[in-house]
XYZ file of C-alpha atoms in Angstrom:
672
model
C -0.068 -0.386 0.270
C 1.666 3.511 -0.981
C 1.035 6.273 1.157
C 1.192 10.058 0.221
C 4.063 10.237 3.122
C 6.301 8.045 1.401
C 7.927 8.104 -1.496
C 11.447 5.393 -2.881
C 13.270 6.047 -5.637
C 16.221 3.982 -4.772
C 16.353 0.296 -5.656
C 14.681 -1.770 -2.513
C 16.804 -4.693 -1.894
C 18.328 -7.476 0.988
C 20.040 -5.192 2.244
C 18.186 -2.233 2.957
C 14.923 -3.793 3.327
C 14.616 -3.341 6.501
C 15.682 -0.211 7.227
C 13.244 1.020 4.278
C 10.252 -1.316 5.128
C 10.613 0.322 8.929
C 11.215 4.216 7.510
C 7.305 3.936 5.277
C 6.155 2.673 8.936
C 7.099 5.235 10.721
C 6.740 8.217 8.438
C 2.703 6.745 7.861
C 2.265 6.384 11.047
C 4.041 10.244 12.411
C 2.194 11.927 8.931
C 5.759 13.223 8.059
C 7.570 13.579 4.675
C 10.491 11.367 4.124
C 12.238 10.648 0.900
C 14.261 7.793 -0.847
C 16.420 8.110 -3.032
C 19.595 7.558 -4.605
C 20.363 10.560 -6.807
C 18.651 13.558 -7.764
C 15.261 14.011 -9.399
C 14.296 15.735 -11.602
C 18.112 15.576 -14.108
C 19.115 11.766 -15.468
C 22.372 13.277 -15.952
C 23.395 12.563 -12.251
C 25.275 9.091 -11.853
C 27.051 7.602 -8.857
C 29.497 4.621 -9.538
C 28.238 3.536 -5.728
C 24.867 1.620 -5.748
C 24.621 0.294 -2.098
C 24.167 3.274 -0.307
C 20.360 5.895 0.205
C 19.478 8.718 0.849
C 16.587 10.017 3.342
C 15.069 13.078 3.219
C 13.062 14.375 5.542
C 11.863 17.912 6.492
C 12.640 19.201 9.935
C 16.008 16.304 9.082
C 19.439 16.407 8.222
C 20.058 14.917 4.874
C 21.520 11.844 6.141
C 22.461 9.137 3.745
C 22.853 5.768 4.868
C 25.451 2.742 3.374
C 24.999 -0.525 2.974
C 28.102 -1.505 1.422
C 31.417 -2.923 2.781
C 33.076 -0.271 1.495
C 34.008 3.090 3.436
C 35.652 4.451 0.565
C 33.883 4.256 -2.373
C 30.402 5.510 0.425
C 32.767 8.326 1.265
C 33.506 9.509 -2.429
C 29.445 9.573 -3.102
C 28.294 11.707 0.249
C 31.455 13.868 -1.882
C 30.480 13.406 -5.166
C 26.819 13.643 -4.046
C 26.632 17.211 -2.100
C 28.513 18.584 -4.923
C 25.714 17.541 -7.943
C 23.828 19.199 -4.068
C 25.979 22.298 -4.587
C 25.606 22.362 -8.463
C 21.486 21.827 -8.628
C 21.003 25.039 -5.803
C 23.745 27.124 -7.341
C 21.309 26.604 -10.734
C 18.407 27.344 -8.964
C 20.683 30.566 -6.790
C 19.532 28.629 -3.513
C 23.341 29.478 -2.826
C 22.737 33.085 -2.122
C 19.511 32.092 0.337
C 21.479 29.258 2.109
C 24.953 29.813 1.437
C 27.630 26.840 0.361
C 27.649 23.821 1.773
C 30.374 24.007 3.992
C 28.155 26.230 6.084
C 25.547 23.418 6.475
C 27.590 20.618 6.183
C 28.629 20.111 9.306
C 24.699 20.232 10.549
C 23.061 19.292 8.623
C 24.012 16.417 6.193
C 24.990 12.661 8.432
C 26.296 9.289 7.510
C 25.357 5.742 9.269
C 26.247 1.981 8.295
C 22.915 0.571 7.326
C 24.801 -2.411 8.463
C 24.362 -1.777 11.861
C 20.609 -3.279 13.951
C 19.763 -0.169 15.282
C 20.343 1.793 11.789
C 17.028 3.014 11.827
C 16.275 3.866 15.910
C 20.207 6.022 14.843
C 18.685 7.286 12.466
C 15.191 8.309 13.623
C 16.893 10.163 17.215
C 21.052 11.536 15.619
C 19.693 12.648 12.051
C 16.597 15.498 13.940
C 16.629 19.379 13.830
C 15.782 21.431 15.946
C 16.526 24.759 15.470
C 14.011 26.841 13.110
C 16.858 28.696 11.452
C 18.327 25.278 9.991
C 15.478 23.713 9.999
C 13.769 25.996 6.703
C 17.633 25.207 5.649
C 17.045 21.351 5.594
C 13.658 21.821 3.770
C 15.149 23.668 0.963
C 17.670 21.626 0.376
C 14.597 19.107 0.380
C 12.994 21.135 -2.117
C 16.142 20.871 -4.683
C 16.860 17.225 -4.353
C 13.274 16.256 -4.738
C 12.592 18.771 -8.126
C 10.099 20.802 -5.964
C 11.739 23.880 -6.365
C 10.572 26.730 -4.804
C 10.773 30.906 -6.039
C 13.737 31.230 -3.160
C 12.716 35.506 -3.943
C 10.054 34.503 -2.240
C 10.672 31.568 0.061
C 14.169 32.504 1.253
C 16.045 31.330 4.120
C 15.268 33.831 7.456
C 11.927 33.171 8.985
C 8.845 35.323 8.433
C 6.730 37.252 11.236
C 3.145 38.001 9.965
C 0.382 35.183 9.584
C 0.040 36.462 5.326
C 4.422 36.915 5.292
C 4.072 33.153 6.190
C 1.058 31.845 4.730
C 3.524 33.364 1.133
C 6.490 32.405 2.433
C 6.291 29.044 2.988
C 8.256 26.582 1.747
C 6.713 23.987 -0.247
C 7.590 19.987 -0.795
C 5.939 17.158 -3.258
C 4.330 14.868 -1.015
C 4.758 11.171 -1.971
C 1.980 11.434 -4.234
C 2.617 14.275 -6.447
C 6.469 13.018 -6.384
C 5.092 9.760 -7.746
C 3.507 11.685 -9.975
C 6.168 13.338 -12.214
C 8.627 10.852 -11.825
C 6.898 7.018 -11.770
C 7.295 5.612 -15.260
C 3.766 4.351 -16.073
C 3.729 1.617 -19.975
C 0.126 3.024 -20.544
C -2.012 4.633 -23.155
C -3.828 6.775 -20.960
C -3.086 8.622 -17.248
C -5.215 9.483 -14.735
C -4.755 12.510 -11.774
C -7.299 13.192 -10.129
C -7.363 15.303 -6.814
C -9.212 18.167 -4.886
C -8.616 21.824 -5.161
C -5.918 23.225 -4.207
C -3.775 19.518 -4.380
C -1.647 20.367 -7.016
C -2.860 18.684 -10.138
C -1.915 22.085 -12.446
C 1.331 22.355 -11.003
C 2.057 18.436 -11.116
C 0.724 18.464 -15.539
C 3.672 21.404 -16.056
C 6.305 19.090 -13.428
C 5.480 16.429 -15.778
C 5.984 18.405 -19.400
C 8.543 19.742 -18.111
C 10.306 16.413 -17.301
C 8.885 14.932 -21.176
C 10.611 18.218 -22.943
C 13.631 18.050 -21.455
C 14.307 14.406 -21.441
C 12.033 12.576 -24.358
C 14.041 15.597 -26.837
C 11.924 14.467 -29.748
C 8.888 14.053 -28.810
C 5.723 16.518 -29.718
C 3.360 17.363 -27.432
C 0.080 19.130 -26.607
C -1.002 21.192 -23.240
C -4.675 21.799 -23.815
C -7.542 23.144 -22.037
C -11.228 22.975 -22.045
C -11.426 26.898 -22.640
C -9.845 29.735 -24.037
C -8.798 31.782 -21.306
C -7.267 29.412 -19.804
C -5.216 27.819 -22.827
C -3.934 31.461 -23.014
C -3.079 31.570 -19.331
C -1.711 28.317 -19.011
C 0.571 29.870 -22.755
C 1.796 32.619 -20.685
C 2.410 30.430 -17.527
C 4.565 27.447 -19.368
C 8.120 29.431 -20.354
C 8.131 31.446 -17.013
C 7.722 28.027 -15.162
C 10.617 26.300 -18.260
C 12.515 29.843 -17.277
C 12.002 29.007 -14.008
C 13.065 25.231 -13.674
C 16.185 26.622 -16.592
C 15.451 24.618 -19.105
C 18.170 25.222 -21.199
C 16.112 24.385 -24.809
C 13.748 27.124 -26.630
C 10.432 26.222 -26.783
C 9.611 24.771 -30.446
C 6.427 26.335 -30.467
C 3.707 24.324 -33.310
C 7.240 21.800 -33.969
C 8.295 20.297 -30.827
C 5.168 21.909 -28.019
C 1.426 23.143 -28.423
C -0.376 24.846 -26.010
C -4.426 25.312 -26.502
C -7.965 24.522 -25.762
C -9.829 21.071 -27.109
C -11.574 23.083 -29.715
C -10.161 25.503 -32.264
C -11.294 27.346 -35.505
C -12.148 26.426 -39.231
C -9.392 28.826 -40.590
C -6.804 27.969 -38.048
C -4.779 24.469 -37.164
C -3.292 25.260 -35.141
C -5.885 26.155 -32.889
C -6.822 23.981 -31.141
C -6.823 20.384 -30.432
C -9.434 19.521 -32.004
C -8.755 21.396 -34.818
C -4.678 20.132 -34.840
C -5.841 16.306 -35.171
C -8.008 17.040 -37.944
C -4.958 18.461 -39.963
C -3.218 15.620 -38.932
C -5.445 13.187 -40.107
C -7.377 15.683 -42.981
C -10.683 14.926 -41.075
C -14.060 17.209 -41.521
C -13.638 20.270 -39.041
C -17.203 20.817 -37.246
C -18.084 23.891 -35.766
C -20.117 24.355 -33.163
C -24.099 24.872 -34.502
C -26.890 24.113 -32.259
C -26.505 20.822 -33.691
C -23.445 19.989 -33.045
C -22.383 19.540 -29.467
C -18.524 19.115 -29.234
C -18.958 15.852 -28.282
C -20.616 15.180 -31.139
C -17.771 16.461 -33.132
C -15.241 14.283 -31.238
C -17.409 11.549 -31.693
C -17.562 11.232 -35.211
C -13.518 11.899 -35.798
C -12.866 8.789 -33.202
C -15.349 6.639 -35.711
C -13.945 7.860 -38.968
C -9.964 7.121 -37.353
C -11.129 4.015 -36.174
C -12.938 3.241 -39.793
C -8.970 3.598 -40.663
C -6.918 0.469 -41.537
C -2.941 2.529 -40.982
C -4.093 4.892 -38.171
C -0.606 6.119 -37.477
C -0.531 8.142 -34.041
C 1.284 12.278 -35.340
C 1.264 13.286 -31.150
C 3.418 11.460 -28.368
C 1.802 12.771 -25.124
C -0.718 14.761 -24.409
C -1.336 16.513 -21.195
C -5.434 17.572 -19.735
C -6.431 19.793 -17.666
C -9.251 19.797 -15.873
C -10.036 17.038 -17.409
C -14.001 17.319 -15.969
C -14.727 19.371 -18.352
C -14.257 17.305 -21.171
C -16.446 14.067 -22.724
C -15.185 10.925 -22.851
C -15.206 11.143 -26.455
C -12.305 14.330 -27.025
C -10.599 11.793 -23.916
C -11.371 8.426 -26.600
C -10.195 10.675 -28.787
C -6.339 12.033 -27.656
C -6.226 7.773 -26.947
C -6.033 7.119 -31.059
C -3.626 9.593 -31.919
C -0.788 10.358 -28.744
C 1.968 6.776 -29.334
C 3.011 7.412 -25.726
C 0.574 8.409 -23.284
C -1.997 11.406 -22.414
C -2.254 12.904 -18.853
C -5.910 13.511 -18.151
C -5.302 16.042 -14.417
C -8.973 16.982 -12.871
C -10.710 17.945 -10.122
C -12.226 14.377 -8.560
C -15.132 16.738 -6.382
C -16.094 18.769 -9.797
C -16.929 14.920 -10.652
C -19.033 15.264 -8.473
C -20.863 18.014 -9.144
C -22.203 16.931 -13.634
C -25.194 17.603 -13.892
C -25.409 13.558 -15.229
C -23.917 11.993 -12.105
C -20.882 10.869 -13.235
C -21.244 7.628 -12.172
C -17.613 6.154 -11.726
C -14.119 8.051 -11.430
C -11.237 5.753 -11.423
C -7.950 7.816 -11.606
C -4.224 6.308 -10.883
C -2.968 9.120 -8.952
C -5.810 10.250 -6.572
C -4.361 13.202 -4.324
C -6.511 13.883 -0.953
C -4.153 16.183 0.629
C -4.701 20.113 0.095
C -2.328 22.474 0.477
C -3.512 25.600 -0.556
C -6.908 26.018 0.843
C -7.552 26.137 4.763
C -8.342 21.810 6.225
C -11.575 23.854 7.080
C -12.860 25.956 4.047
C -12.167 22.809 2.275
C -13.643 20.963 4.543
C -16.839 23.753 4.453
C -16.403 24.191 0.470
C -17.368 20.098 0.435
C -19.843 20.334 2.655
C -22.198 23.032 1.279
C -21.406 22.518 -2.583
C -22.688 18.374 -1.215
C -26.006 19.404 0.701
C -24.473 17.717 3.745
C -25.625 20.693 6.156
C -29.582 20.797 4.619
C -32.517 17.944 5.032
C -31.969 16.856 1.473
C -28.432 15.958 -0.201
C -27.392 16.354 -3.470
C -24.181 13.491 -3.308
C -22.961 11.261 -0.980
C -19.627 9.099 -0.558
C -19.517 5.532 0.839
C -16.734 5.380 3.831
C -13.980 3.750 1.998
C -14.198 6.703 -1.055
C -14.212 9.883 1.867
C -11.109 7.996 3.419
C -10.280 8.638 -0.621
C -10.651 11.688 -0.370
C -8.570 12.858 2.616
C -11.292 12.087 5.344
C -11.142 10.374 8.702
C -14.668 8.532 8.872
C -16.450 8.314 12.488
C -19.777 7.278 13.006
C -22.954 7.568 16.055
C -25.762 6.002 16.942
C -25.401 2.676 14.901
C -24.225 4.670 12.021
C -26.776 7.150 11.521
C -24.946 10.247 12.632
C -21.480 10.246 10.706
C -18.761 12.833 12.077
C -16.485 13.458 8.868
C -12.590 15.822 9.696
C -9.408 15.676 7.571
C -5.366 15.442 8.581
C -3.690 18.901 10.013
C -1.022 19.554 7.582
C 2.370 20.418 6.893
C 0.913 23.622 5.332
C -0.365 25.280 8.768
C 0.983 23.101 10.996
C 3.420 25.529 12.776
C 0.958 28.901 11.546
C -1.589 29.764 13.741
C -5.569 28.622 12.696
C -6.890 30.714 15.522
C -7.912 32.559 12.603
C -11.347 31.757 10.953
C -10.990 29.968 7.847
C -14.921 30.780 6.170
C -16.317 33.881 7.258
C -19.984 34.342 6.503
C -21.412 37.872 6.410
C -25.303 37.691 5.150
C -27.204 41.447 3.984
C -30.436 42.386 4.909
C -32.804 44.247 2.632
C -32.055 44.710 -1.482
C -28.968 42.915 -1.847
C -27.575 44.680 -4.885
C -27.936 48.212 -2.802
C -26.204 47.246 -0.068
C -24.161 44.775 -1.057
C -21.608 46.567 -2.727
C -20.629 48.630 0.544
C -20.185 45.681 2.602
C -17.298 44.303 0.406
C -15.767 47.575 0.446
C -15.910 46.596 4.647
C -14.697 43.671 4.144
C -11.415 44.614 2.118
C -11.420 47.213 5.007
C -10.784 44.628 8.422
C -8.488 42.764 6.247
C -5.834 45.643 5.774
C -6.474 46.410 8.657
C -6.268 42.794 10.053
C -2.629 42.362 7.715
C -0.882 45.182 7.053
C 1.142 43.961 4.646
C -1.788 43.904 2.058
C -2.191 44.302 -1.406
C -4.822 44.436 -4.615
C -2.695 41.075 -5.454
C -3.707 39.292 -1.969
C -7.400 39.796 -2.255
C -10.468 38.958 -4.817
C -13.791 38.738 -5.428
C -15.746 36.468 -7.136
C -19.527 37.251 -8.280
C -21.454 33.847 -8.392
C -24.827 34.710 -9.853
C -25.809 35.402 -13.009
C -27.430 38.193 -14.694
C -27.005 41.796 -15.515
C -27.115 42.468 -11.509
C -23.781 40.771 -11.083
C -21.982 43.267 -14.039
C -24.154 46.188 -12.786
C -22.238 45.807 -9.167
C -18.780 44.514 -10.886
C -19.256 48.232 -12.669
C -20.176 49.912 -9.069
C -17.095 48.659 -7.649
C -14.354 49.837 -10.043
C -15.704 52.929 -9.625
C -16.142 52.559 -5.701
C -12.812 50.719 -4.500
C -10.158 53.052 -6.257
C -11.703 55.655 -4.672
C -12.763 54.550 -1.271
C -8.945 52.566 -1.244
C -6.330 53.507 -3.992
C -6.106 50.474 -5.218
C -7.062 50.051 -9.170
C -9.937 47.117 -10.525
C -9.502 44.715 -12.733
C -12.634 43.083 -14.504
C -11.574 39.588 -14.589
C -14.486 38.894 -16.899
C -13.675 41.870 -19.090
C -10.168 41.315 -19.420
C -9.624 37.512 -19.731
C -6.410 37.876 -17.218
C -5.312 38.421 -14.127
C -3.471 42.033 -13.705
C -0.386 41.975 -10.816
C -1.125 45.249 -8.939
C -4.819 45.172 -9.415
C -7.784 43.885 -7.009
C -9.188 41.506 -8.859
C -13.147 41.137 -9.568
C -14.675 39.117 -12.115
C -18.121 36.552 -12.456
C -17.210 32.638 -11.784
C -16.528 31.421 -14.752
C -13.147 33.161 -15.477
C -11.076 31.773 -11.708
C -9.592 28.429 -12.754
C -6.550 27.825 -10.713
C -6.630 30.898 -9.981
C -5.562 31.009 -5.641
C -5.584 34.200 -3.545
C -4.446 34.655 0.203
C -8.435 35.554 0.889
C -10.982 35.837 -1.237
C -14.768 36.952 -1.550
C -17.157 35.094 -2.867
C -20.656 36.893 -3.370
C -24.419 36.049 -3.582
C -27.557 36.924 -3.255
C -29.288 33.424 -2.983
C -27.543 29.553 -2.058
C -28.927 27.818 -5.189
C -29.403 23.617 -5.607
C -28.002 23.728 -9.415
C -25.334 21.216 -9.678
C -23.604 24.147 -11.701
C -23.843 26.813 -8.939
C -23.046 24.585 -6.177
C -19.617 23.181 -8.331
C -18.966 27.289 -8.857
C -19.540 27.473 -4.694
C -17.869 24.697 -3.855
C -14.670 25.726 -7.099
C -14.163 29.418 -5.901
C -14.393 28.967 -1.736
C -11.263 27.383 -2.673
C -9.601 30.003 -3.928
C -8.019 31.324 -0.273
C -5.097 30.184 2.112
C -6.095 32.557 4.285
C -9.623 32.967 4.447
C -12.643 32.532 2.059
C -15.675 35.302 2.690
C -19.255 34.371 1.838
C -21.654 37.932 1.468
C -24.976 36.132 1.184
C -28.866 38.009 1.294
C -29.945 37.295 4.701
C -34.022 37.524 3.369
C -32.682 34.578 0.474
C -31.424 31.449 2.641
C -33.676 31.499 5.257
C -35.012 28.225 4.505
C -31.244 26.695 5.373
C -29.000 29.360 6.417
C -29.171 28.543 10.279
C -28.191 24.877 9.155
C -25.103 26.273 7.221
C -24.335 28.784 10.124
C -24.468 25.975 12.419
C -22.297 23.011 10.212
C -19.370 25.468 9.295
C -19.344 26.477 13.951
C -18.939 23.299 14.382
C -16.320 22.932 11.523
C -14.326 25.727 12.985
C -14.692 24.431 16.699
C -14.738 20.905 17.129
C -13.049 20.784 13.173
C -15.914 18.001 12.228
C -18.037 17.770 9.678
C -21.405 16.427 11.261
C -23.825 14.430 9.165
C -27.143 12.293 8.681
C -26.696 10.239 5.953
C -29.532 9.875 3.611
C -31.873 6.629 3.062
C -30.683 3.606 0.696
C -33.265 5.492 -1.511
C -31.916 8.439 -1.202
C -28.331 7.879 -1.686
C -28.932 5.593 -5.780
C -30.249 8.702 -6.806
C -26.698 10.633 -5.485
C -24.264 8.526 -5.766
C -20.755 9.053 -7.349
C -18.582 5.892 -7.341
C -14.829 5.814 -7.445
C -12.503 3.367 -8.833
C -9.574 3.558 -7.316
C -6.516 2.174 -8.902
C -4.977 -0.218 -6.901
C -1.481 0.023 -6.184
C 1.969 -1.955 -7.744
C 3.801 -3.249 -6.065
C 7.657 -2.414 -6.905
C 9.576 -5.521 -7.816
C 11.230 -6.069 -5.104
C 8.149 -6.115 -3.217
C 6.470 -8.207 -5.691
C 9.019 -10.961 -5.707
C 9.754 -11.335 -1.728
C 5.198 -11.969 -2.034
C 6.398 -14.815 -4.526
C 9.708 -16.384 -2.117
C 7.445 -15.991 0.755
C 4.550 -17.908 -0.665
C 7.246 -20.365 -2.213
C 8.473 -21.281 1.303
C 12.253 -19.922 -0.532
C 14.477 -19.589 2.179
C 16.555 -16.114 3.577
C 19.984 -17.685 1.925
C 18.407 -17.941 -1.279
C 16.811 -14.937 -1.715
C 19.543 -12.431 -2.324
C 20.383 -14.749 -5.462
C 17.105 -15.558 -6.171
C 16.382 -12.095 -7.076
C 19.272 -11.114 -8.825
C 18.324 -13.789 -11.193
C 15.585 -12.567 -11.688
C 16.446 -9.036 -12.604
C 18.280 -10.230 -15.361
C 15.380 -12.410 -16.480
C 12.327 -10.569 -15.761
C 10.152 -7.604 -18.423
C 10.514 -4.219 -18.124
C 6.660 -4.196 -16.851
C 6.655 -8.076 -15.036
C 2.766 -8.731 -13.369
C 2.801 -11.783 -10.253
C 2.274 -14.506 -12.170
C 5.617 -14.267 -13.890
C 7.167 -12.877 -11.092
C 5.840 -15.939 -9.495
C 6.247 -19.171 -12.502
C 9.322 -17.499 -12.193
C 10.733 -17.790 -9.287
C 9.351 -21.165 -8.943
C 11.338 -22.462 -11.864
C 14.836 -21.260 -10.829
C 14.464 -22.196 -7.067
C 13.540 -25.341 -7.842
C 15.785 -25.569 -9.974
C 18.977 -24.128 -7.428
C 18.055 -26.516 -4.219
C 18.731 -29.441 -6.887
C 21.741 -27.276 -7.676
C 23.025 -27.929 -3.859
C 22.223 -31.321 -2.716
């Protein structure tokens, strides 16, 4: 069973098995991130001749080099080479300016152990700990370099931040084990699905995967696609910025090696959309939108035509798809048909849940349950409000294992008639004062549209008083309703806010982009992929439509400090008290308390997760077989090495079992 707290890149062997298993169990039990590597991740050029050593990384601990060989000289050379490469990586990403050269931190943040010692794990557990907060911060930065989780050093720096806003903005972010596996794990399959909650870093992971493919598959043709033009335009600007940030040396060959655009496209421009490009590559008729031609129908017709062709050859190597819940299955199938290697599909599992037609089956290869952007309390409230859990009639429901897959701890009372759902605290918030309410509900009495503008300005003023470093970039205002009143309100705010607060305003529903130094105001259609320290969501009444609840969930989870929901008191009389009570329980007890729907109700509102099984490593599969066959301990290392030589690239358990059985019997006969 894989864990989001433990990542293994180094090869597991009979020499290191005990130590690694102890470390994996401890990391999961303590909920502490641990990474076991044999080389820095993210760059294929780093290789070492010494193969019997591992490097253990964990926040608030020293970099630990653990040797399982008998060759001390070779091990010492490995350590020196590794640290030399680490210094080079530090220099590459300008970390050296913040943490200094290795001589400044080596003695206090690097430690070596003999893995053959029976007490090796206990020694590591005790001696690797770092107590000084300043040293802990440098240690975390070193972990980020070695795992490829590169932070903007100008933002995080090495010194300790003081204010809450600065702590959040300058928090060092590390990939957890699930995120790391998605980036670096190689899967021999035509489609890889990654699903996650809002704020789990899906888009960022796709960018890292894109960089990995572009650098390490130098002749490949790659398409990055989003559902609409706004998202695609934003990504087309972001990709070069990200590549520059990650020090990609090769110039981007746009529309030759890399394409970035929305899904559909335009008739006269081949490089205007994924579907349009496919039509151009395969000489298919391009279908424009009409009352009779949906995107789903256009893709289905293209799929049918391509399947009729006997000599169909893929002409794209990789496709990366963001916000997959917005795409029909036909588009994903079309992408598979024309892709030689892999289609990477990333989506928000809860937005899939809100599909009006109920997506009955969600089957990800990687399920990200830990949200590192949004406070867990905000996420819980957004889920509860989005799924109607505070109301007598629920809109969606999950089974126990599905709640757990989404990061919830399920406790039941009263014979299962009462659920108490909670979430584990996350590393991002462990050293942050959580006394600040992460969700605030404010109500407006009387005529909503004539009064709400004043309340929005008052909310921003309050935030500026509480957080003196607040800037226009730190706040997003999202108007959830539809109709002319929304746009009238946006126009009024664009006039009043500069006059009252001295801030410039960007009406993003008109500009279609986020503008630095300007307060972001938009309807609900232009906020995907964005985040702010503070979000102000505005809605006259809480609708029960799935589309609205999806938007409500999505906008509330754009914040990483606090979300404010401003609603009409008069228009929400039926549910307001229940919602306020539910929020109070989340804030005080950290739980969603809810009565489950009846079995009859569940049938109409349930979505099923088909969770991909966690694959075992080659070593673990072999060890499982050895236990089944009763292979004596003395023979296991020799048999394992023999299996490695003759094993398939992607061996399955049955193949290993048959081969091991044959070889073991042969080895035992030769001994007798």
